[in-house]
Short mmCIF file of C-alpha atoms in Angstrom, two decimals:
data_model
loop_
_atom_site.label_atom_id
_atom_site.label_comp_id
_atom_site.label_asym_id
_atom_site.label_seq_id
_atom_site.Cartn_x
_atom_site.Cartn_y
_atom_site.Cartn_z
CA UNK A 1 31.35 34.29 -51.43
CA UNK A 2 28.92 31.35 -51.03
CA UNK A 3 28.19 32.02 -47.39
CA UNK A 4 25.20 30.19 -45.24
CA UNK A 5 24.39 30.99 -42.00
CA UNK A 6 23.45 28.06 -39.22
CA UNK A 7 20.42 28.96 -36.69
CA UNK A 8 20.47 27.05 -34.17
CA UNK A 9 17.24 28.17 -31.62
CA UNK A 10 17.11 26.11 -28.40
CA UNK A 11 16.17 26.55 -24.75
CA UNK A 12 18.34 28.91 -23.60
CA UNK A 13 19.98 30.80 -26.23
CA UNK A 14 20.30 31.13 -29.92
CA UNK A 15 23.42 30.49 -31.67
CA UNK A 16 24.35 31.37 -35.83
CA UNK A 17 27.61 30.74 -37.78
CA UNK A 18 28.31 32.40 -40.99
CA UNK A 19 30.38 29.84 -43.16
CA UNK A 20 31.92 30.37 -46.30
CA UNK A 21 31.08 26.89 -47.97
CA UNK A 22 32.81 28.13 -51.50
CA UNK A 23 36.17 27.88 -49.78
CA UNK A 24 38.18 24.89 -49.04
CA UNK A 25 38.19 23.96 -46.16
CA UNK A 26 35.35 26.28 -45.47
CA UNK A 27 35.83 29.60 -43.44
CA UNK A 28 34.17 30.73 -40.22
CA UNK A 29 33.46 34.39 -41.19
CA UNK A 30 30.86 35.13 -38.70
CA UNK A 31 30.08 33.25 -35.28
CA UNK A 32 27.49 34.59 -32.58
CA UNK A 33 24.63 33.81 -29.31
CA UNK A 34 22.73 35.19 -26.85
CA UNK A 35 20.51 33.90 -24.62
CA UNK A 36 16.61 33.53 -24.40
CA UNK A 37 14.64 34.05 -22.33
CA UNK A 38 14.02 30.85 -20.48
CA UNK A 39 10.52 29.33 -20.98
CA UNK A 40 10.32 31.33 -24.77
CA UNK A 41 11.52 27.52 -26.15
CA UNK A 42 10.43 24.20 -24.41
CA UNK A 43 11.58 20.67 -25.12
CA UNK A 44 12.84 22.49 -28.68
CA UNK A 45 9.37 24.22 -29.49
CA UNK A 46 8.39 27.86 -29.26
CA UNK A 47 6.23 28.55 -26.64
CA UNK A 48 6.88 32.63 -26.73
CA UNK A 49 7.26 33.86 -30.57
CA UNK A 50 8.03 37.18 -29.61
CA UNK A 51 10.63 36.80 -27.11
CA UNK A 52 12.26 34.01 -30.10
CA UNK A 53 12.08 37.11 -32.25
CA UNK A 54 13.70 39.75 -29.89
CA UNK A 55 16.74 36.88 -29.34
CA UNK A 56 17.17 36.37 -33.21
CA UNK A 57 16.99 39.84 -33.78
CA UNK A 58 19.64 40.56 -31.02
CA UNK A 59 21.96 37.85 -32.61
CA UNK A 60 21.66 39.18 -35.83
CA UNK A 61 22.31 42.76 -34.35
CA UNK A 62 25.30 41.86 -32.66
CA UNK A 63 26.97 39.28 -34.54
CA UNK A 64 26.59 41.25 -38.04
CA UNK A 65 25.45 38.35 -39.75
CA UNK A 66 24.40 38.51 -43.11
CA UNK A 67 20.53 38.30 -43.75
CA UNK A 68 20.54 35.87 -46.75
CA UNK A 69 21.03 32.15 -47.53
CA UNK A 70 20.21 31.02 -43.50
CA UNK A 71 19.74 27.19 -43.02
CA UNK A 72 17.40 26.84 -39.89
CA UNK A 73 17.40 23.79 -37.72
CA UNK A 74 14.30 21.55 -36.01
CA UNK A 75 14.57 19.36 -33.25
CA UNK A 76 11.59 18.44 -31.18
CA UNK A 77 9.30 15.91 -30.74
CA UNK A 78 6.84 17.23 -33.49
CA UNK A 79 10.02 15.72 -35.62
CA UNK A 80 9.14 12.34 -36.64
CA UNK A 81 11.50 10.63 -38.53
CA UNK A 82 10.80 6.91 -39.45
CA UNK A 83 13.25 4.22 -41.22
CA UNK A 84 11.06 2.63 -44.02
CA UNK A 85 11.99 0.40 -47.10
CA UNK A 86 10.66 1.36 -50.39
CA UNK A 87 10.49 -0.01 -54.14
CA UNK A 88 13.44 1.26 -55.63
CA UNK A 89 13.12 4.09 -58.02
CA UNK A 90 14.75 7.38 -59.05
CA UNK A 91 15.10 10.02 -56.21
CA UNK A 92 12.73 12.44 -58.62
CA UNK A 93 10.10 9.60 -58.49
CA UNK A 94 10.28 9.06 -54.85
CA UNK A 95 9.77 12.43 -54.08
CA UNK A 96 6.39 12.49 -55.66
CA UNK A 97 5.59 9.09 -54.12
CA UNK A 98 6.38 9.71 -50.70
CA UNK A 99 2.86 10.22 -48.86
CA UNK A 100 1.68 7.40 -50.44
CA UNK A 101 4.59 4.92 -49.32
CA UNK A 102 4.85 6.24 -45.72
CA UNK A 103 1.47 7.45 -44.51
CA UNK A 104 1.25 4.25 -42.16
CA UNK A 105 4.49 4.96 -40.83
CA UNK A 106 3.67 8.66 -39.87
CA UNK A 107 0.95 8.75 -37.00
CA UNK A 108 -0.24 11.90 -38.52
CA UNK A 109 -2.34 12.77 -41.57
CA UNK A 110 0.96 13.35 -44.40
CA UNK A 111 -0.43 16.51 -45.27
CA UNK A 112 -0.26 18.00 -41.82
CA UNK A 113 3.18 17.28 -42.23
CA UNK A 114 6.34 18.85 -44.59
CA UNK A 115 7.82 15.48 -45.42
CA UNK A 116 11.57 14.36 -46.45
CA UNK A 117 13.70 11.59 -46.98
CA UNK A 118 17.09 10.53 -46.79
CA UNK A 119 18.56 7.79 -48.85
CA UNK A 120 20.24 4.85 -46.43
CA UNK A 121 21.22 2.12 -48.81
CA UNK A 122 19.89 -0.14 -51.29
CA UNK A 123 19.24 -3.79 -51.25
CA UNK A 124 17.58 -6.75 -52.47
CA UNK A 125 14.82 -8.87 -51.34
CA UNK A 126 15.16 -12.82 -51.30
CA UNK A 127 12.80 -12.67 -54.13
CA UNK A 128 15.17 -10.76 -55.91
CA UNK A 129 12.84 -7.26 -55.60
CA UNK A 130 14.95 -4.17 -55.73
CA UNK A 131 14.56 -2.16 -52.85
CA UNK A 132 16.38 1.21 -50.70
CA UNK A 133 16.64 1.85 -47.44
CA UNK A 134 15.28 5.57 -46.73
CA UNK A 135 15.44 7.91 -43.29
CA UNK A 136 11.32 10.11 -43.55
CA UNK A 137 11.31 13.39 -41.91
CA UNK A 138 7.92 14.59 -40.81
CA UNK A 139 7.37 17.86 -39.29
CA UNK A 140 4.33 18.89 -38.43
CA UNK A 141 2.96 21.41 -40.34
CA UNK A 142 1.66 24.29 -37.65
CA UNK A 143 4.71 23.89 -35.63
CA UNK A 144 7.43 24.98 -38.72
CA UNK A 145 4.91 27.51 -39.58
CA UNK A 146 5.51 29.20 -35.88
CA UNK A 147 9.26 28.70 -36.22
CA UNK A 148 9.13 30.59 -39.53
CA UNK A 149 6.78 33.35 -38.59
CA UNK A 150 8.80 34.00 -35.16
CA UNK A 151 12.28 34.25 -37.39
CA UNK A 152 10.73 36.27 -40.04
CA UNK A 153 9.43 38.40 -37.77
CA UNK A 154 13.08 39.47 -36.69
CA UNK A 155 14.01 40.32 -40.70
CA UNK A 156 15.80 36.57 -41.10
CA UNK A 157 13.85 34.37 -44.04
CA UNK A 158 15.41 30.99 -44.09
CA UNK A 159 16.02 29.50 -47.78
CA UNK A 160 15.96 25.78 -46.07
CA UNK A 161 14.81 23.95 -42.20
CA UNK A 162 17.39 21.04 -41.95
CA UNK A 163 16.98 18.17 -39.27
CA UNK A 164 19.49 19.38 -36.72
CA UNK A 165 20.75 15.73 -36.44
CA UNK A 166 22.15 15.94 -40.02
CA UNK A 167 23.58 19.06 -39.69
CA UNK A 168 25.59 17.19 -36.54
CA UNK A 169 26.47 14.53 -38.95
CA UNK A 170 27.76 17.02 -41.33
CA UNK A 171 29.99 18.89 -38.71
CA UNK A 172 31.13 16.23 -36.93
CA UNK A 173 32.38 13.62 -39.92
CA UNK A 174 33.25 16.28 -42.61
CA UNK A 175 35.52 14.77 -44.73
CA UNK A 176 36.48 12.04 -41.52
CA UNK A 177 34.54 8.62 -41.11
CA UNK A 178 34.82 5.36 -40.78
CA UNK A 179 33.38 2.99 -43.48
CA UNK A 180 33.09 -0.07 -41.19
CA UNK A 181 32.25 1.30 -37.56
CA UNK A 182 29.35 2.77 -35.73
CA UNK A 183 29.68 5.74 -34.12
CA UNK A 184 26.52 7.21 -31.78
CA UNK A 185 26.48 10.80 -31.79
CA UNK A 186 24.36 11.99 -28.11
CA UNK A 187 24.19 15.96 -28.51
CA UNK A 188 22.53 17.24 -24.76
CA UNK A 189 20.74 20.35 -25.45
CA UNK A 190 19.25 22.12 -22.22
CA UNK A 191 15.83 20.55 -23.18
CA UNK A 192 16.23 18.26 -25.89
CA UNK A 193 18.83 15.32 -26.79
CA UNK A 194 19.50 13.72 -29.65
CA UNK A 195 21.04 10.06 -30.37
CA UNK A 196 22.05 9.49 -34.00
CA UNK A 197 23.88 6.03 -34.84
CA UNK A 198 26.06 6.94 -38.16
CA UNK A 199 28.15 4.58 -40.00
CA UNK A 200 29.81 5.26 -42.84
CA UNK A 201 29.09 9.11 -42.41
CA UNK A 202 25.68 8.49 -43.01
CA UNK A 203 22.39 8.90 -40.52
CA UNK A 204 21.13 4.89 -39.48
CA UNK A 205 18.96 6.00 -36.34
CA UNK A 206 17.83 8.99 -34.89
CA UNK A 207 16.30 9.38 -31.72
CA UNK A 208 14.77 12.94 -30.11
CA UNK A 209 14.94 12.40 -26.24
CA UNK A 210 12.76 15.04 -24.25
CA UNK A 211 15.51 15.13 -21.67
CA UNK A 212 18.17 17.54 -21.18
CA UNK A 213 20.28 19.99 -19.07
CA UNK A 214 17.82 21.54 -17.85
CA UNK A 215 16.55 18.29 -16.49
CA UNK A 216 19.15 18.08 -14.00
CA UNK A 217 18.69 21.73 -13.22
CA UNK A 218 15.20 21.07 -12.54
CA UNK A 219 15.51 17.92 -10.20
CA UNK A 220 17.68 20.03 -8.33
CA UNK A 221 15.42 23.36 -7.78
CA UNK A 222 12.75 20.70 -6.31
CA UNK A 223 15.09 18.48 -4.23
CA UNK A 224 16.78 21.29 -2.94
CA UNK A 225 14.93 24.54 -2.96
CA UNK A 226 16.93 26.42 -4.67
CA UNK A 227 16.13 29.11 -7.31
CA UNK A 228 16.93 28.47 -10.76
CA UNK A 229 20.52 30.29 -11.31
CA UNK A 230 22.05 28.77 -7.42
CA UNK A 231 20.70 25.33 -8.80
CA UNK A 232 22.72 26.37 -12.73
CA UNK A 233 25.69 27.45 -10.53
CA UNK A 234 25.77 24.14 -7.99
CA UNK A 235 25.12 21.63 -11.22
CA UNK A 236 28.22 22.93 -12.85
CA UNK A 237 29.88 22.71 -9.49
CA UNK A 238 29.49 19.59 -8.56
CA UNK A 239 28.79 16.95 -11.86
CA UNK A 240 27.61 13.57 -10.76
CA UNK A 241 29.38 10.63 -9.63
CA UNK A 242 32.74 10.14 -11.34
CA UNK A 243 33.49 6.52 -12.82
CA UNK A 244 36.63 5.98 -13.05
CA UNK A 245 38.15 9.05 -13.95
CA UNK A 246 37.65 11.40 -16.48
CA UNK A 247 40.02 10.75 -20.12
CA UNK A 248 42.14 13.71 -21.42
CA UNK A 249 40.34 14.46 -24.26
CA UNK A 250 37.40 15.17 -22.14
CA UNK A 251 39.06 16.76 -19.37
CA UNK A 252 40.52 19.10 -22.20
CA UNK A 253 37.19 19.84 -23.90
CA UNK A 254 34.41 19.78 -21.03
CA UNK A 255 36.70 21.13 -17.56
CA UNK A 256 35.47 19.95 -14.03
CA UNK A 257 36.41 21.57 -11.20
CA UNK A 258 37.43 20.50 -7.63
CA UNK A 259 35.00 18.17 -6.09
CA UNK A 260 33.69 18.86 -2.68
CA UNK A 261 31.95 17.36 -0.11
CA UNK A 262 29.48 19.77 1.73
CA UNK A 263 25.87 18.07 2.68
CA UNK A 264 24.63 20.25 0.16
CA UNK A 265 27.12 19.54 -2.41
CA UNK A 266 26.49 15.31 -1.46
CA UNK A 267 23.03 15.44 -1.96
CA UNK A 268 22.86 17.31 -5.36
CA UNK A 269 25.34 14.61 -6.00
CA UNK A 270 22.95 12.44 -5.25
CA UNK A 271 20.09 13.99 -7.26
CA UNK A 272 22.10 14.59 -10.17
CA UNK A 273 22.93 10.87 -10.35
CA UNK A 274 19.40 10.08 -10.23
CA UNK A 275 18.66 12.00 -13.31
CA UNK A 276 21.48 10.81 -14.93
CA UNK A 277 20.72 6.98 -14.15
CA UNK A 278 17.15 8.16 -16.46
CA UNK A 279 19.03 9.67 -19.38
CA UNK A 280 21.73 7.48 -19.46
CA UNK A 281 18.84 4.48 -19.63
CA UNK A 282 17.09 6.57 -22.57
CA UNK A 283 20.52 6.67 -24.50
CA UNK A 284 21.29 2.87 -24.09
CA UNK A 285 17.83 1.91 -24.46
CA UNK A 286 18.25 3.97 -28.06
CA UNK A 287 21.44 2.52 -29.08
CA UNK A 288 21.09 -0.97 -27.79
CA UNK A 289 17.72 -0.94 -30.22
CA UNK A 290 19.55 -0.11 -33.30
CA UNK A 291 22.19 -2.74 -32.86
CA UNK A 292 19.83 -5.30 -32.66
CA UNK A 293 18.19 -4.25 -35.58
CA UNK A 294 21.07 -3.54 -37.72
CA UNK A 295 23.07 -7.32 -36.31
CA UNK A 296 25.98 -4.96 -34.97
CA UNK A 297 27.64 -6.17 -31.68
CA UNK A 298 29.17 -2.76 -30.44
CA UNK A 299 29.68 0.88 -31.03
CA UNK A 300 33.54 2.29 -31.97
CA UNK A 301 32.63 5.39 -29.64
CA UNK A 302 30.70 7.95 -28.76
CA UNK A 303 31.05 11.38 -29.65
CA UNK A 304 29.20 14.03 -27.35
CA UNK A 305 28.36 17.72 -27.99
CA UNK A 306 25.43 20.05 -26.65
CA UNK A 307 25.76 22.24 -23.17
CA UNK A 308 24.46 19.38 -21.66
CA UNK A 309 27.78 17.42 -22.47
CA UNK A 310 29.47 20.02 -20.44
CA UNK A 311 28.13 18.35 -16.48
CA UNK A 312 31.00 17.45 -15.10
CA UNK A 313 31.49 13.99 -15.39
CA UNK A 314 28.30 13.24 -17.10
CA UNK A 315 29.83 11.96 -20.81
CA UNK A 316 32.23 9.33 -19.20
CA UNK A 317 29.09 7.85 -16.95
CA UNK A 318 27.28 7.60 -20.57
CA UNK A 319 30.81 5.47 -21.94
CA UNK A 320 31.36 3.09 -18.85
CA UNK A 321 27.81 1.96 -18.96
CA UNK A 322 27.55 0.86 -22.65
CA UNK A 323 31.31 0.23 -22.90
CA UNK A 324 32.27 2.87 -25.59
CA UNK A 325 34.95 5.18 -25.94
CA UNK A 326 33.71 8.90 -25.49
CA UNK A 327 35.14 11.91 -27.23
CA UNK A 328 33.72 15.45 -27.49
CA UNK A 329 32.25 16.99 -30.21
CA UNK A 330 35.21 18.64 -32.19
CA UNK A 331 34.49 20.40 -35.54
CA UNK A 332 36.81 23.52 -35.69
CA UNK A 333 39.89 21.58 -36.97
CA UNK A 334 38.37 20.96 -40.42
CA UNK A 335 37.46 24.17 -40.73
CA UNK A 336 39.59 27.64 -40.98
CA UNK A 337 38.55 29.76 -38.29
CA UNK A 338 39.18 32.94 -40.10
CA UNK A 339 39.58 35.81 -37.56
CA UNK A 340 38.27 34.06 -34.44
CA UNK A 341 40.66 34.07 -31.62
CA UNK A 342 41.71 30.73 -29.83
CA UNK A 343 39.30 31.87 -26.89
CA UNK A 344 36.72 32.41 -28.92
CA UNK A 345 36.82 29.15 -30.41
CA UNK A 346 37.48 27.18 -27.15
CA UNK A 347 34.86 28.28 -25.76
CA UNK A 348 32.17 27.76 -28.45
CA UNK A 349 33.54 24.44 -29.21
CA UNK A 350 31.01 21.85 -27.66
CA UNK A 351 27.69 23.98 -28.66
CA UNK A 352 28.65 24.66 -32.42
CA UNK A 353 28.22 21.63 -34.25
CA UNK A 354 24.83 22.08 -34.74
CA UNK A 355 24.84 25.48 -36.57
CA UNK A 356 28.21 24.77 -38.39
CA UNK A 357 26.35 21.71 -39.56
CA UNK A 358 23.04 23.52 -40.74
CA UNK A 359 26.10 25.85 -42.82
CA UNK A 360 27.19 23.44 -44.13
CA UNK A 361 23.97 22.48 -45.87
CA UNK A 362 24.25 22.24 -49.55
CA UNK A 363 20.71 22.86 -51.86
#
């Protein structure tokens, strides 16, 4: 069996899928997470090694996943990853080029940094120069060196650290895209979001927001003086603002309960569109950038995953205001889910694109 494992390490919890990439369509063997302990990971960095290292361990413990071939993901905003044009050349001879072509793209030295690059498309200048199209990775150095040291430390040794937003891509258009729409992909985590514009099943624009779930949570502990789990249990409660009404897909995918109308419950209402006014204004602003660049009018849809996605209400706010269709992340049905129960896979349906994408990896 040609099995990878997906780690997916954010705010609060840690999540792994064991996929059997040497079937077809690929089989879910293993799937597992447990939470973190919150403050060990902040806006997608690792603030608390050891407490990283007693969740992975725990996941691995209780998931019985196997110890080999793990694909690890980043997302964070020591993640910088640049659009530049290049000469064209081989992929062999780009790889040895690459610090040279993009150091004044990267607003670090290049060799703080583990560079990579994804091919876009090629293309020709007026002056008839060939040229391609190429998506740079840049992580810094230091901060992959803590991620690795904290997941060694719990027995796991990755063989690869993918972008998380390509191991979206792979999940969510395996097999299944368009070749003449855009499609934004807006994954919430609890601390960090990511916007990637695909078209053609292929990254265009990716964006690492320092906004997420735990935003909301937030703005509600300090508007409302509530501890951390009553502000969890209210935000889940109550969503924001409903506009108008929430599609069947959605409602299927990411359930909303009864809406009430307590003073409490109006003003975390209230709050919670606040901070949902700011991300939505992050994601447009995002989008809204890369059609301009890339002469596109609209986007086809909008596919949303992450916990984030789950605030009741939240994912149709982000369609109405820039006029897409939404549809949640959905990534079991090209896959066979093995022995996993209908439950099981309901309920891990909206956070497991990620690590079924970093599975999916192929080196």
């Amino acid at each position: 069996m040609a099995v990878n494992v997906g780690l997916d390490i954010g705010a609060n919890g840690v999540r792994a899928v064991a996929l059997d990439i040497g079937k077809q369509p690929p089989v879910i063997r293993r799937i597992g997470q447990v939470d973190i302990e919150r403050g060990a990971v902040v806006a997608g960095e690792i603030v608390d090694a050891a407490a990283v290292t007693d969740a992975v361990s725990r996941l691995w413990k209780e998931a019985k996943l196997p110890k080999r071939r793990i694909v690890l993901g980043l997302a964070n905003q020591r993640v910088i990853v640049r659009q530049v044009d290049v000469p064209r050349m081989s992929e062999v001879e780009l790889a040895e080029a690459l610090p040279f072509q993009v150091q004044e793209y990267i607003p670090i030295p290049v060799e703080e940094t583990f560079l990579d690059f994804v091919p876009i498309e090629e293309f020709t200048t007026p002056e008839g120069e060939p040229m391609l199209s190429i998506l740079v990775v840049a992580a810094q150095r230091d901060m992959v060196e803590t991620l690795l040291s904290a997941v060694g430390a719990a027995g796991v040794t990755p063989v690869a650290i993918d972008l998380q937003a390509f191991g979206l891509i792979r999940a969510l258009f395996y097999g299944d895209f368009d070749l003449e729409t855009t499609t934004a992909v807006v994954d919430i985590g609890s601390g960090v979001s990511q916007v990637v514009l695909v078209r053609a099943g292929e990254p265009r624009f990716i964006r690492l927001l320092q906004m997420g779930g735990e935003d909301f949570t937030s703005a509600l502990v300090d508007g409302l003086d509530l501890t951390w789990a009553e502000a969890e249990d209210l935000k889940r409660q109550v969503g924001v603002t409903p506009v108008g009404g929430d599609s069947s897909a959605l409602s299927a995918s990411l359930p909303v309960e009864e809406e009430h109308a307590s003073p409490l419950e109006a003003r975390a209402v209230t709050i919670l569109d606040r901070q949902a006014e700011k991300f939505i204004d992050e994601v447009r602003g995002s989008v809204n950038f890369y059609l301009g660049q890339a002469d596109e009018p609209t986007l086809s849809r909008i596919i949303v995953s992450g916990n984030g996605a789950r605030l009741p209400h939240l994912a149709n706010r982000l369609g109405d205001v820039l006029g897409a269709r939404i549809e949640p992340a959905r990534v079991i049905e090209g896959l066979n889910t093995g022995k996993l129960s209908e439950g099981e896979v309901a309920a891990m349906q909206p956070i497991i694109p990620v690590p079924v994408g970093l599975a999916l990896w192929e080196g």
